[in-house]
Amino acid sequence: MHCANGAALGVVYARLFSTPAQRPWLRGLAFGLAENTLLWPLVVVLDRLHPDIRAGRLDHFNRPVPFFQEVLRHAAYGLTLGLVEARLREHG
């Protein structure tokens, strides 16, 4: 699921930003962090519906440590997205 979501976000990124960027890493970073910030509220729903959380086998996600882990992951994703997309434009 994460692979498909990552690919879909890459397509959205490429469609939104059809012009080359002077600092593609910065634009990618901003995109990754904006996506994380906009979608994080859905974690509240996940915490209520996930069967393993409801059964007590998995901790809730809506806590500070998981949030900051996701910030770091999305920052890395965004940086990579920006740099790879810029490289593909150069050689595409």
mmCIF file of C-alpha atoms in Angstrom:
data_model
loop_
_atom_site.group_PDB
_atom_site.id
_atom_site.type_symbol
_atom_site.label_atom_id
_atom_site.label_comp_id
_atom_site.label_asym_id
_atom_site.label_seq_id
_atom_site.Cartn_x
_atom_site.Cartn_y
_atom_site.Cartn_z
ATOM 1 C CA MET A 1 0.000 0.000 0.000
ATOM 2 C CA HIS A 2 2.825 2.412 0.832
ATOM 3 C CA CYS A 3 4.490 1.706 -2.503
ATOM 4 C CA ALA A 4 1.307 2.520 -4.417
ATOM 5 C CA ASN A 5 0.724 5.656 -2.323
ATOM 6 C CA GLY A 6 4.308 6.789 -2.882
ATOM 7 C CA ALA A 7 4.009 6.276 -6.624
ATOM 8 C CA ALA A 8 0.677 8.107 -6.733
ATOM 9 C CA LEU A 9 2.132 11.031 -4.791
ATOM 10 C CA GLY A 10 5.052 11.113 -7.221
ATOM 11 C CA VAL A 11 2.588 11.475 -10.091
ATOM 12 C CA VAL A 12 0.703 14.220 -8.232
ATOM 13 C CA TYR A 13 3.994 16.008 -7.548
ATOM 14 C CA ALA A 14 5.046 15.836 -11.203
ATOM 15 C CA ARG A 15 1.635 17.117 -12.343
ATOM 16 C CA LEU A 16 1.524 19.976 -9.829
ATOM 17 C CA PHE A 17 5.042 21.137 -10.569
ATOM 18 C CA SER A 18 5.456 20.844 -14.310
ATOM 19 C CA THR A 19 8.213 23.471 -14.450
ATOM 20 C CA PRO A 20 11.805 22.750 -13.397
ATOM 21 C CA ALA A 21 12.759 24.040 -9.963
ATOM 22 C CA GLN A 22 15.929 25.891 -9.025
ATOM 23 C CA ARG A 23 16.041 23.916 -5.791
ATOM 24 C CA PRO A 24 14.199 20.644 -6.472
ATOM 25 C CA TRP A 25 15.222 19.192 -3.095
ATOM 26 C CA LEU A 26 13.501 22.087 -1.310
ATOM 27 C CA ARG A 27 10.311 21.801 -3.345
ATOM 28 C CA GLY A 28 10.243 18.043 -2.761
ATOM 29 C CA LEU A 29 10.858 18.505 0.960
ATOM 30 C CA ALA A 30 8.025 21.026 1.214
ATOM 31 C CA PHE A 31 5.714 18.683 -0.707
ATOM 32 C CA GLY A 32 6.517 15.689 1.513
ATOM 33 C CA LEU A 33 6.022 17.651 4.728
ATOM 34 C CA ALA A 34 2.823 19.293 3.458
ATOM 35 C CA GLU A 35 1.393 15.875 2.564
ATOM 36 C CA ASN A 36 2.240 14.567 6.025
ATOM 37 C CA THR A 37 0.729 17.606 7.750
ATOM 38 C CA LEU A 38 -2.470 17.518 5.702
ATOM 39 C CA LEU A 39 -3.065 13.780 6.067
ATOM 40 C CA TRP A 40 -1.960 13.275 9.690
ATOM 41 C CA PRO A 41 -5.479 13.995 11.075
ATOM 42 C CA LEU A 42 -6.621 10.753 9.399
ATOM 43 C CA VAL A 43 -4.587 8.923 12.036
ATOM 44 C CA VAL A 44 -7.383 9.668 14.510
ATOM 45 C CA VAL A 45 -9.713 7.585 12.331
ATOM 46 C CA LEU A 46 -7.076 4.867 11.974
ATOM 47 C CA ASP A 47 -6.669 4.714 15.756
ATOM 48 C CA ARG A 48 -10.399 4.071 16.115
ATOM 49 C CA LEU A 49 -10.829 1.565 13.281
ATOM 50 C CA HIS A 50 -7.620 -0.494 13.133
ATOM 51 C CA PRO A 51 -8.449 -3.991 14.453
ATOM 52 C CA ASP A 52 -5.069 -4.518 16.160
ATOM 53 C CA ILE A 53 -5.287 -1.175 17.950
ATOM 54 C CA ARG A 54 -8.821 -1.940 19.083
ATOM 55 C CA ALA A 55 -7.677 -5.356 20.350
ATOM 56 C CA GLY A 56 -4.734 -3.808 22.229
ATOM 57 C CA ARG A 57 -2.063 -5.578 20.146
ATOM 58 C CA LEU A 58 -0.790 -2.345 18.601
ATOM 59 C CA ASP A 59 -0.153 1.083 20.153
ATOM 60 C CA HIS A 60 -2.089 4.112 18.992
ATOM 61 C CA PHE A 61 -0.424 6.109 16.236
ATOM 62 C CA ASN A 62 -1.676 9.531 17.321
ATOM 63 C CA ARG A 63 1.188 10.210 19.733
ATOM 64 C CA PRO A 64 4.247 12.482 19.565
ATOM 65 C CA VAL A 65 6.892 9.821 18.800
ATOM 66 C CA PRO A 66 5.058 8.276 15.811
ATOM 67 C CA PHE A 67 4.253 11.781 14.553
ATOM 68 C CA PHE A 68 7.901 12.854 14.546
ATOM 69 C CA GLN A 69 8.950 9.554 12.985
ATOM 70 C CA GLU A 70 6.513 10.266 10.167
ATOM 71 C CA VAL A 71 7.888 13.807 9.800
ATOM 72 C CA LEU A 72 11.373 12.360 9.278
ATOM 73 C CA ARG A 73 10.126 9.702 6.851
ATOM 74 C CA HIS A 74 8.161 12.200 4.791
ATOM 75 C CA ALA A 75 11.099 14.612 4.765
ATOM 76 C CA ALA A 76 13.302 11.849 3.357
ATOM 77 C CA TYR A 77 10.606 10.906 0.833
ATOM 78 C CA GLY A 78 10.171 14.525 -0.259
ATOM 79 C CA LEU A 79 13.896 15.144 -0.642
ATOM 80 C CA THR A 80 14.268 11.984 -2.692
ATOM 81 C CA LEU A 81 11.203 12.799 -4.778
ATOM 82 C CA GLY A 82 12.453 16.269 -5.628
ATOM 83 C CA LEU A 83 15.945 15.113 -6.550
ATOM 84 C CA VAL A 84 14.849 12.085 -8.590
ATOM 85 C CA GLU A 85 12.185 14.035 -10.453
ATOM 86 C CA ALA A 86 14.729 16.757 -11.332
ATOM 87 C CA ARG A 87 17.200 14.119 -12.549
ATOM 88 C CA LEU A 88 14.516 12.475 -14.696
ATOM 89 C CA ARG A 89 13.664 15.854 -16.239
ATOM 90 C CA GLU A 90 17.327 16.425 -17.136
ATOM 91 C CA HIS A 91 17.680 13.057 -18.837
ATOM 92 C CA GLY A 92 14.096 12.473 -19.889
#
